[in-house]
Amino acid sequence: MLKFVHMADVHLGYRQYNCEERAIDFAQAFLSVIKFAIERKVDFILIAGDLFHKKSDIDPLTLAQATKALEKAKKAGIPVIAVEGNHDSTYFKESFSWLDYLAKSGLIVNLKPNFDDGVMTVDEWDGESGAFIDLDGVRIYGMKYYGALTEKILEEFSRKIKRKGFTIFMAHVGIEGYLNIYGCISSNKLHRLKGKVDYIALGHIHKSFVEDNFIFNPGSLETCDIAELDFRRGFFYVEVEDGIRYELIENNRRDFVLLNYKIDSPDYEEFRQFLIEHRRNTKPVVDLTITTTKSVRKMLDEDRIKKIVKEIFDPIVVRIKWNVEDGFYSVKLNFENKESIERNVIRQILENYDYGDIVDEVLRLKSIFCSSFNVAMVDRLVEDIVFGIETKETLAETEEVKAPKLVKDVKPNVGVKAEKIKRPILKLTDLVDVKPAKPREKKIENSEEEEEVWDWRKAYDKRGSARKR
Ligand SMILES: [Mn+2]
C-alpha cells in the first residue's frame, strides 16, 4: 500500500503582526506534519508551494526551521517533493530560489519545467533539476506558480505527461470558485488530465477542497489571514490501494479570539466582565473591534484597554480596531501630492500581482501616452529596459528635452554599459517572455569585461550555463 502526505502553503518565516511567536507557530505547524509523516512511515511527502512566506531576505532562523524539519524526514528516509509557489519564487525569471538551495542541499526535490530559449522541456529529475521524478511505483510531476501564464504553460506541460505507475501532478495553482484570488484557473483544465494522472496535488488556495477524488487542495497549515479562520484546512494523509483513500487532518494551530464590543459609556469594569465571559487559556491572538461614538472614544484610553485584554487573556498579540460613529478616527488624512498618490495606488495594485518592481516603467508609459505621444520617448523607455539601465528619474524628467542626453551618455561608453548590464533586474522584457533577454548577452560577448559580468548563480544552475553556450 502506498502512503503519502500532501501539504501546501506552509509560509515559514511569516512574522504575522510583527510577532516573533507567530513565526514560531508556522514552523511548529510544519514540524508537526513532518513528524506525523515519519510516524506513519509514509513513502513520500508533497509540498505544493509556498513553503516560505518570502522569496528573498529569508532570515537564518527561518532557514533553520526549514532545514531542521526536512533533515528529520531525510533521516527517516522519506523523500520530500516540492514545487515553488508565488511566495517562493519569481516566476518570470529563472533564478536560484531558496527551494533550489534546499534541493542543492539534498533535502528536497524541487520540480519545475525547464525553459531553453522559450521551449519548455519536462525532464526527469537528475539530482539537481527536473520536472518529474520516479519513485518506487510512483511518478510525480511538478509545476511551479506561473501567474497569468499558468493556463498556457499547463497546456503544454499536460501534453508531455506520461503515466507510469501511480501518477501525481503537483502544482501551485488556484481553482476558480473557492476564493477570489489571483492565479486561478477553471478546474476543468485539470479534470482533462484524467486518465493520464491519478492524483492532482494543489496548493495556493488557503482553504481545503477535493474534487472528484482527483483534485486535492489541503489549504494553509497556520492562519495567514483572519479570513481563513472559518475554512477547513490542514494536510492530507493519503493511502492508495485499489483507489484513493484520504483524510484531511486539521493540525493544531494558534487560537484566535475575535471579539466585537460596543461601548456607550467609558466603563472599564463592564468591559472587563465582557472579556471574562470570553476567556480562554490558549495564549491566543485577540482581535477586538470596539464600536463607539466620537465623544466616548475621546474618553477611552487604548493602552488601558490593551492592558485589560492582556490581563485576562495572556495573549501573544492584541489587535484593537475602532469602529467610531461619524468616522472621525477611521479617516486618515493625507496631504500627499497627486503624483505620489497615483504612484502609491499603482504600486499597491502591481504588488498584488507580484509586479511591484515595474512601477517606474508603468508610470513612464502612462505619462508618455497621456501627454504628447512621442515615439522617441517610447524608444528610449524600451532601450532603458532592454539594456537594464535603472531609471530612478521622476515623471518630470521623462520630458523630451532630457531624452537625447541620456541616450548619448549610454551609447559610446561600453565600460559603463557592461557595468550596468551585469545586474539582473526584472524588467518589462522579462514579463513578455520566459527566456532571458537576448540582447544583453550579445553585448557582453567579446567584451573584455567578460570576467566581471560572470554570474555566480551559474555555479549552481547548470541549465543556466548550458543555455548560454
Ligand atoms: Mn500561500
mmCIF file with all atom_site columns, C-alpha atoms in Angstrom, residues 37-203:
data_model
loop_
_atom_site.group_PDB
_atom_site.id
_atom_site.type_symbol
_atom_site.label_atom_id
_atom_site.label_alt_id
_atom_site.label_comp_id
_atom_site.label_asym_id
_atom_site.label_entity_id
_atom_site.label_seq_id
_atom_site.pdbx_PDB_ins_code
_atom_site.Cartn_x
_atom_site.Cartn_y
_atom_site.Cartn_z
_atom_site.occupancy
_atom_site.B_iso_or_equiv
_atom_site.pdbx_formal_charge
_atom_site.auth_seq_id
_atom_site.auth_comp_id
_atom_site.auth_asym_id
_atom_site.auth_atom_id
_atom_site.pdbx_PDB_model_num
ATOM 1   C CA . ALA A 1 37  ? 4.612   11.631 8.179   1.00 0.00 ? 37  ALA A CA 1
ATOM 2   C CA . ILE A 1 38  ? 7.534   9.927  9.927   1.00 0.00 ? 38  ILE A CA 1
ATOM 3   C CA . GLU A 1 39  ? 5.238   8.258  12.471  1.00 0.00 ? 39  GLU A CA 1
ATOM 4   C CA . ARG A 1 40  ? 3.002   6.898  9.727   1.00 0.00 ? 40  ARG A CA 1
ATOM 5   C CA . LYS A 1 41  ? 6.065   5.783  7.751   1.00 0.00 ? 41  LYS A CA 1
ATOM 6   C CA . VAL A 1 42  ? 4.789   7.372  4.551   1.00 0.00 ? 42  VAL A CA 1
ATOM 7   C CA . ASP A 1 43  ? 6.536   6.762  1.229   1.00 0.00 ? 43  ASP A CA 1
ATOM 8   C CA . PHE A 1 44  ? 6.981   10.467 0.469   1.00 0.00 ? 44  PHE A CA 1
ATOM 9   C CA . ILE A 1 45  ? 5.862   13.984 1.394   1.00 0.00 ? 45  ILE A CA 1
ATOM 10  C CA . LEU A 1 46  ? 4.448   16.533 -1.066  1.00 0.00 ? 46  LEU A CA 1
ATOM 11  C CA . ILE A 1 47  ? 4.749   20.306 -0.544  1.00 0.00 ? 47  ILE A CA 1
ATOM 12  C CA . ALA A 1 48  ? 2.647   22.041 -3.191  1.00 0.00 ? 48  ALA A CA 1
ATOM 13  C CA . GLY A 1 49  ? 4.185   25.508 -2.951  1.00 0.00 ? 49  GLY A CA 1
ATOM 14  C CA . ASP A 1 50  ? 4.648   28.403 -0.552  1.00 0.00 ? 50  ASP A CA 1
ATOM 15  C CA . LEU A 1 51  ? 6.932   26.570 1.844   1.00 0.00 ? 51  LEU A CA 1
ATOM 16  C CA . PHE A 1 52  ? 8.372   30.021 2.584   1.00 0.00 ? 52  PHE A CA 1
ATOM 17  C CA . HIS A 1 53  ? 6.499   33.251 3.083   1.00 0.00 ? 53  HIS A CA 1
ATOM 18  C CA . LYS A 1 54  ? 9.115   35.364 1.323   1.00 0.00 ? 54  LYS A CA 1
ATOM 19  C CA . LYS A 1 55  ? 11.026  34.911 -1.904  1.00 0.00 ? 55  LYS A CA 1
ATOM 20  C CA . SER A 1 56  ? 14.172  36.634 -0.717  1.00 0.00 ? 56  SER A CA 1
ATOM 21  C CA . ASP A 1 57  ? 15.554  38.042 2.539   1.00 0.00 ? 57  ASP A CA 1
ATOM 22  C CA . ILE A 1 58  ? 14.895  34.865 4.475   1.00 0.00 ? 58  ILE A CA 1
ATOM 23  C CA . ASP A 1 59  ? 16.427  35.158 7.915   1.00 0.00 ? 59  ASP A CA 1
ATOM 24  C CA . PRO A 1 60  ? 18.701  32.454 9.349   1.00 0.00 ? 60  PRO A CA 1
ATOM 25  C CA . LEU A 1 61  ? 16.050  31.307 11.828  1.00 0.00 ? 61  LEU A CA 1
ATOM 26  C CA . THR A 1 62  ? 13.545  30.628 9.043   1.00 0.00 ? 62  THR A CA 1
ATOM 27  C CA . LEU A 1 63  ? 16.111  28.668 7.079   1.00 0.00 ? 63  LEU A CA 1
ATOM 28  C CA . ALA A 1 64  ? 16.929  26.646 10.198  1.00 0.00 ? 64  ALA A CA 1
ATOM 29  C CA . GLN A 1 65  ? 13.220  25.979 10.746  1.00 0.00 ? 65  GLN A CA 1
ATOM 30  C CA . ALA A 1 66  ? 13.003  24.549 7.244   1.00 0.00 ? 66  ALA A CA 1
ATOM 31  C CA . THR A 1 67  ? 16.219  22.535 7.310   1.00 0.00 ? 67  THR A CA 1
ATOM 32  C CA . LYS A 1 68  ? 15.772  21.085 10.815  1.00 0.00 ? 68  LYS A CA 1
ATOM 33  C CA . ALA A 1 69  ? 12.355  19.669 9.937   1.00 0.00 ? 69  ALA A CA 1
ATOM 34  C CA . LEU A 1 70  ? 13.446  18.445 6.490   1.00 0.00 ? 70  LEU A CA 1
ATOM 35  C CA . GLU A 1 71  ? 16.513  16.757 7.982   1.00 0.00 ? 71  GLU A CA 1
ATOM 36  C CA . LYS A 1 72  ? 14.180  14.657 10.143  1.00 0.00 ? 72  LYS A CA 1
ATOM 37  C CA . ALA A 1 73  ? 12.378  13.438 7.023   1.00 0.00 ? 73  ALA A CA 1
ATOM 38  C CA . LYS A 1 74  ? 15.678  12.714 5.331   1.00 0.00 ? 74  LYS A CA 1
ATOM 39  C CA . LYS A 1 75  ? 16.952  10.757 8.306   1.00 0.00 ? 75  LYS A CA 1
ATOM 40  C CA . ALA A 1 76  ? 13.763  8.685  8.208   1.00 0.00 ? 76  ALA A CA 1
ATOM 41  C CA . GLY A 1 77  ? 14.397  8.019  4.516   1.00 0.00 ? 77  GLY A CA 1
ATOM 42  C CA . ILE A 1 78  ? 11.285  9.883  3.359   1.00 0.00 ? 78  ILE A CA 1
ATOM 43  C CA . PRO A 1 79  ? 11.747  11.957 0.184   1.00 0.00 ? 79  PRO A CA 1
ATOM 44  C CA . VAL A 1 80  ? 10.191  15.428 0.181   1.00 0.00 ? 80  VAL A CA 1
ATOM 45  C CA . ILE A 1 81  ? 8.976   16.606 -3.216  1.00 0.00 ? 81  ILE A CA 1
ATOM 46  C CA . ALA A 1 82  ? 8.140   20.294 -3.627  1.00 0.00 ? 82  ALA A CA 1
ATOM 47  C CA . VAL A 1 83  ? 7.212   22.988 -6.112  1.00 0.00 ? 83  VAL A CA 1
ATOM 48  C CA . GLU A 1 84  ? 7.634   26.739 -5.772  1.00 0.00 ? 84  GLU A CA 1
ATOM 49  C CA . GLY A 1 85  ? 4.635   28.924 -5.015  1.00 0.00 ? 85  GLY A CA 1
ATOM 50  C CA . ASN A 1 86  ? 4.078   32.610 -5.618  1.00 0.00 ? 86  ASN A CA 1
ATOM 51  C CA . HIS A 1 87  ? 5.709   33.304 -2.273  1.00 0.00 ? 87  HIS A CA 1
ATOM 52  C CA . ASP A 1 88  ? 8.746   31.156 -3.031  1.00 0.00 ? 88  ASP A CA 1
ATOM 53  C CA . SER A 1 89  ? 9.879   32.289 -6.459  1.00 0.00 ? 89  SER A CA 1
ATOM 54  C CA . THR A 1 90  ? 9.900   34.964 -9.078  1.00 0.00 ? 90  THR A CA 1
ATOM 55  C CA . TYR A 1 91  ? 8.057   33.258 -11.847 1.00 0.00 ? 91  TYR A CA 1
ATOM 56  C CA . PHE A 1 92  ? 9.160   35.126 -14.944 1.00 0.00 ? 92  PHE A CA 1
ATOM 57  C CA . LYS A 1 93  ? 12.865  34.997 -14.388 1.00 0.00 ? 93  LYS A CA 1
ATOM 58  C CA . GLU A 1 94  ? 14.846  31.844 -13.806 1.00 0.00 ? 94  GLU A CA 1
ATOM 59  C CA . SER A 1 95  ? 16.732  32.471 -10.627 1.00 0.00 ? 95  SER A CA 1
ATOM 60  C CA . PHE A 1 96  ? 18.165  30.404 -7.838  1.00 0.00 ? 96  PHE A CA 1
ATOM 61  C CA . SER A 1 97  ? 15.434  30.180 -5.213  1.00 0.00 ? 97  SER A CA 1
ATOM 62  C CA . TRP A 1 98  ? 15.551  29.064 -1.600  1.00 0.00 ? 98  TRP A CA 1
ATOM 63  C CA . LEU A 1 99  ? 13.882  25.856 -2.704  1.00 0.00 ? 99  LEU A CA 1
ATOM 64  C CA . ASP A 1 100 ? 16.723  25.350 -5.179  1.00 0.00 ? 100 ASP A CA 1
ATOM 65  C CA . TYR A 1 101 ? 19.057  25.836 -2.244  1.00 0.00 ? 101 TYR A CA 1
ATOM 66  C CA . LEU A 1 102 ? 17.248  23.146 -0.249  1.00 0.00 ? 102 LEU A CA 1
ATOM 67  C CA . ALA A 1 103 ? 17.362  20.848 -3.283  1.00 0.00 ? 103 ALA A CA 1
ATOM 68  C CA . LYS A 1 104 ? 21.071  21.518 -3.691  1.00 0.00 ? 104 LYS A CA 1
ATOM 69  C CA . SER A 1 105 ? 21.483  20.576 -0.023  1.00 0.00 ? 105 SER A CA 1
ATOM 70  C CA . GLY A 1 106 ? 19.796  17.251 -0.735  1.00 0.00 ? 106 GLY A CA 1
ATOM 71  C CA . LEU A 1 107 ? 16.794  17.986 1.479   1.00 0.00 ? 107 LEU A CA 1
ATOM 72  C CA . ILE A 1 108 ? 14.062  18.249 -1.139  1.00 0.00 ? 108 ILE A CA 1
ATOM 73  C CA . VAL A 1 109 ? 13.338  17.581 -4.782  1.00 0.00 ? 109 VAL A CA 1
ATOM 74  C CA . ASN A 1 110 ? 12.238  20.867 -6.376  1.00 0.00 ? 110 ASN A CA 1
ATOM 75  C CA . LEU A 1 111 ? 10.298  20.096 -9.539  1.00 0.00 ? 111 LEU A CA 1
ATOM 76  C CA . LYS A 1 112 ? 9.750   22.597 -12.343 1.00 0.00 ? 112 LYS A CA 1
ATOM 77  C CA . PRO A 1 113 ? 9.817   22.546 -16.126 1.00 0.00 ? 113 PRO A CA 1
ATOM 78  C CA . ASN A 1 114 ? 12.864  23.912 -17.903 1.00 0.00 ? 114 ASN A CA 1
ATOM 79  C CA . PHE A 1 115 ? 12.781  26.718 -20.455 1.00 0.00 ? 115 PHE A CA 1
ATOM 80  C CA . ASP A 1 116 ? 15.517  26.795 -23.055 1.00 0.00 ? 116 ASP A CA 1
ATOM 81  C CA . ASP A 1 117 ? 15.113  29.672 -25.478 1.00 0.00 ? 117 ASP A CA 1
ATOM 82  C CA . GLY A 1 118 ? 11.412  29.710 -24.700 1.00 0.00 ? 118 GLY A CA 1
ATOM 83  C CA . VAL A 1 119 ? 10.972  25.981 -25.379 1.00 0.00 ? 119 VAL A CA 1
ATOM 84  C CA . MET A 1 120 ? 9.614   24.031 -22.449 1.00 0.00 ? 120 MET A CA 1
ATOM 85  C CA . THR A 1 121 ? 11.047  20.662 -21.569 1.00 0.00 ? 121 THR A CA 1
ATOM 86  C CA . VAL A 1 122 ? 9.771   18.310 -18.899 1.00 0.00 ? 122 VAL A CA 1
ATOM 87  C CA . ASP A 1 123 ? 12.888  16.449 -17.851 1.00 0.00 ? 123 ASP A CA 1
ATOM 88  C CA . GLU A 1 124 ? 13.459  13.726 -15.316 1.00 0.00 ? 124 GLU A CA 1
ATOM 89  C CA . TRP A 1 125 ? 14.993  14.836 -12.004 1.00 0.00 ? 125 TRP A CA 1
ATOM 90  C CA . ASP A 1 126 ? 18.761  14.348 -12.253 1.00 0.00 ? 126 ASP A CA 1
ATOM 91  C CA . GLY A 1 127 ? 19.604  15.187 -8.657  1.00 0.00 ? 127 GLY A CA 1
ATOM 92  C CA . GLU A 1 128 ? 19.608  18.942 -9.260  1.00 0.00 ? 128 GLU A CA 1
ATOM 93  C CA . SER A 1 129 ? 16.788  19.827 -11.604 1.00 0.00 ? 129 SER A CA 1
ATOM 94  C CA . GLY A 1 130 ? 13.874  18.343 -13.474 1.00 0.00 ? 130 GLY A CA 1
ATOM 95  C CA . ALA A 1 131 ? 10.099  18.361 -13.714 1.00 0.00 ? 131 ALA A CA 1
ATOM 96  C CA . PHE A 1 132 ? 9.308   14.773 -12.744 1.00 0.00 ? 132 PHE A CA 1
ATOM 97  C CA . ILE A 1 133 ? 10.709  12.031 -10.568 1.00 0.00 ? 133 ILE A CA 1
ATOM 98  C CA . ASP A 1 134 ? 10.111  8.304  -10.466 1.00 0.00 ? 134 ASP A CA 1
ATOM 99  C CA . LEU A 1 135 ? 9.927   6.784  -7.032  1.00 0.00 ? 135 LEU A CA 1
ATOM 100 C CA . ASP A 1 136 ? 9.027   3.173  -6.354  1.00 0.00 ? 136 ASP A CA 1
ATOM 101 C CA . GLY A 1 137 ? 5.880   2.632  -8.452  1.00 0.00 ? 137 GLY A CA 1
ATOM 102 C CA . VAL A 1 138 ? 5.038   6.340  -8.422  1.00 0.00 ? 138 VAL A CA 1
ATOM 103 C CA . ARG A 1 139 ? 5.718   9.133  -10.880 1.00 0.00 ? 139 ARG A CA 1
ATOM 104 C CA . ILE A 1 140 ? 5.435   12.733 -9.663  1.00 0.00 ? 140 ILE A CA 1
ATOM 105 C CA . TYR A 1 141 ? 5.295   15.752 -11.973 1.00 0.00 ? 141 TYR A CA 1
ATOM 106 C CA . GLY A 1 142 ? 5.750   19.262 -10.578 1.00 0.00 ? 142 GLY A CA 1
ATOM 107 C CA . MET A 1 143 ? 4.891   22.708 -11.922 1.00 0.00 ? 143 MET A CA 1
ATOM 108 C CA . LYS A 1 144 ? 5.646   25.875 -10.018 1.00 0.00 ? 144 LYS A CA 1
ATOM 109 C CA . TYR A 1 145 ? 3.499   29.012 -9.961  1.00 0.00 ? 145 TYR A CA 1
ATOM 110 C CA . TYR A 1 146 ? 3.308   30.954 -13.229 1.00 0.00 ? 146 TYR A CA 1
ATOM 111 C CA . GLY A 1 147 ? 0.651   33.588 -12.513 1.00 0.00 ? 147 GLY A CA 1
ATOM 112 C CA . ALA A 1 148 ? -1.016  34.821 -15.672 1.00 0.00 ? 148 ALA A CA 1
ATOM 113 C CA . LEU A 1 149 ? 0.910   32.291 -17.784 1.00 0.00 ? 149 LEU A CA 1
ATOM 114 C CA . THR A 1 150 ? -0.491  29.300 -15.862 1.00 0.00 ? 150 THR A CA 1
ATOM 115 C CA . GLU A 1 151 ? -3.013  28.156 -18.470 1.00 0.00 ? 151 GLU A CA 1
ATOM 116 C CA . LYS A 1 152 ? -0.573  28.409 -21.347 1.00 0.00 ? 152 LYS A CA 1
ATOM 117 C CA . ILE A 1 153 ? 2.190   26.546 -19.533 1.00 0.00 ? 153 ILE A CA 1
ATOM 118 C CA . LEU A 1 154 ? -0.206  23.953 -18.097 1.00 0.00 ? 154 LEU A CA 1
ATOM 119 C CA . GLU A 1 155 ? -1.488  23.154 -21.573 1.00 0.00 ? 155 GLU A CA 1
ATOM 120 C CA . GLU A 1 156 ? 1.993   22.489 -22.873 1.00 0.00 ? 156 GLU A CA 1
ATOM 121 C CA . PHE A 1 157 ? 3.065   20.645 -19.731 1.00 0.00 ? 157 PHE A CA 1
ATOM 122 C CA . SER A 1 158 ? -0.008  18.370 -19.933 1.00 0.00 ? 158 SER A CA 1
ATOM 123 C CA . ARG A 1 159 ? 0.977   17.174 -23.390 1.00 0.00 ? 159 ARG A CA 1
ATOM 124 C CA . LYS A 1 160 ? 4.299   15.978 -22.007 1.00 0.00 ? 160 LYS A CA 1
ATOM 125 C CA . ILE A 1 161 ? 2.853   13.957 -19.135 1.00 0.00 ? 161 ILE A CA 1
ATOM 126 C CA . LYS A 1 162 ? 3.278   10.196 -19.461 1.00 0.00 ? 162 LYS A CA 1
ATOM 127 C CA . ARG A 1 163 ? 1.685   7.914  -16.940 1.00 0.00 ? 163 ARG A CA 1
ATOM 128 C CA . LYS A 1 164 ? 3.931   5.486  -15.097 1.00 0.00 ? 164 LYS A CA 1
ATOM 129 C CA . GLY A 1 165 ? 2.577   3.671  -12.080 1.00 0.00 ? 165 GLY A CA 1
ATOM 130 C CA . PHE A 1 166 ? 0.538   5.857  -9.745  1.00 0.00 ? 166 PHE A CA 1
ATOM 131 C CA . THR A 1 167 ? 0.977   9.275  -11.358 1.00 0.00 ? 167 THR A CA 1
ATOM 132 C CA . ILE A 1 168 ? 0.764   12.562 -9.481  1.00 0.00 ? 168 ILE A CA 1
ATOM 133 C CA . PHE A 1 169 ? 0.669   16.063 -10.907 1.00 0.00 ? 169 PHE A CA 1
ATOM 134 C CA . MET A 1 170 ? 1.608   18.704 -8.321  1.00 0.00 ? 170 MET A CA 1
ATOM 135 C CA . ALA A 1 171 ? 1.164   22.427 -8.971  1.00 0.00 ? 171 ALA A CA 1
ATOM 136 C CA . HIS A 1 172 ? 0.787   25.735 -7.172  1.00 0.00 ? 172 HIS A CA 1
ATOM 137 C CA . VAL A 1 173 ? -2.422  26.780 -8.885  1.00 0.00 ? 173 VAL A CA 1
ATOM 138 C CA . GLY A 1 174 ? -5.772  28.013 -7.625  1.00 0.00 ? 174 GLY A CA 1
ATOM 139 C CA . ILE A 1 175 ? -9.144  26.783 -8.851  1.00 0.00 ? 175 ILE A CA 1
ATOM 140 C CA . GLU A 1 176 ? -11.850 29.321 -9.613  1.00 0.00 ? 176 GLU A CA 1
ATOM 141 C CA . GLY A 1 177 ? -14.897 29.419 -7.397  1.00 0.00 ? 177 GLY A CA 1
ATOM 142 C CA . TYR A 1 178 ? -13.324 28.858 -3.983  1.00 0.00 ? 178 TYR A CA 1
ATOM 143 C CA . LEU A 1 179 ? -11.672 32.160 -3.151  1.00 0.00 ? 179 LEU A CA 1
ATOM 144 C CA . ASN A 1 180 ? -11.444 35.318 -5.126  1.00 0.00 ? 180 ASN A CA 1
ATOM 145 C CA . ILE A 1 181 ? -7.669  35.487 -5.519  1.00 0.00 ? 181 ILE A CA 1
ATOM 146 C CA . TYR A 1 182 ? -5.253  35.950 -8.383  1.00 0.00 ? 182 TYR A CA 1
ATOM 147 C CA . GLY A 1 183 ? -3.747  32.955 -10.170 1.00 0.00 ? 183 GLY A CA 1
ATOM 148 C CA . CYS A 1 184 ? -6.843  30.767 -10.517 1.00 0.00 ? 184 CYS A CA 1
ATOM 149 C CA . ILE A 1 185 ? -7.943  28.652 -13.453 1.00 0.00 ? 185 ILE A CA 1
ATOM 150 C CA . SER A 1 186 ? -11.089 26.715 -14.226 1.00 0.00 ? 186 SER A CA 1
ATOM 151 C CA . SER A 1 187 ? -10.949 23.220 -12.728 1.00 0.00 ? 187 SER A CA 1
ATOM 152 C CA . ASN A 1 188 ? -11.881 21.508 -15.995 1.00 0.00 ? 188 ASN A CA 1
ATOM 153 C CA . LYS A 1 189 ? -8.402  22.418 -17.289 1.00 0.00 ? 189 LYS A CA 1
ATOM 154 C CA . LEU A 1 190 ? -7.178  19.931 -14.659 1.00 0.00 ? 190 LEU A CA 1
ATOM 155 C CA . HIS A 1 191 ? -10.016 17.405 -14.928 1.00 0.00 ? 191 HIS A CA 1
ATOM 156 C CA . ARG A 1 192 ? -8.808  16.901 -18.511 1.00 0.00 ? 192 ARG A CA 1
ATOM 157 C CA . LEU A 1 193 ? -5.738  15.173 -17.082 1.00 0.00 ? 193 LEU A CA 1
ATOM 158 C CA . LYS A 1 194 ? -7.890  12.230 -16.000 1.00 0.00 ? 194 LYS A CA 1
ATOM 159 C CA . GLY A 1 195 ? -6.534  9.031  -17.489 1.00 0.00 ? 195 GLY A CA 1
ATOM 160 C CA . LYS A 1 196 ? -3.013  10.423 -17.556 1.00 0.00 ? 196 LYS A CA 1
ATOM 161 C CA . VAL A 1 197 ? -2.810  11.310 -13.881 1.00 0.00 ? 197 VAL A CA 1
ATOM 162 C CA . ASP A 1 198 ? -4.262  9.720  -10.729 1.00 0.00 ? 198 ASP A CA 1
ATOM 163 C CA . TYR A 1 199 ? -3.872  12.484 -8.158  1.00 0.00 ? 199 TYR A CA 1
ATOM 164 C CA . ILE A 1 200 ? -3.603  16.239 -8.610  1.00 0.00 ? 200 ILE A CA 1
ATOM 165 C CA . ALA A 1 201 ? -1.845  17.835 -5.659  1.00 0.00 ? 201 ALA A CA 1
ATOM 166 C CA . LEU A 1 202 ? -2.521  21.553 -5.435  1.00 0.00 ? 202 LEU A CA 1
ATOM 167 C CA . GLY A 1 203 ? -1.586  24.480 -3.257  1.00 0.00 ? 203 GLY A CA 1
#
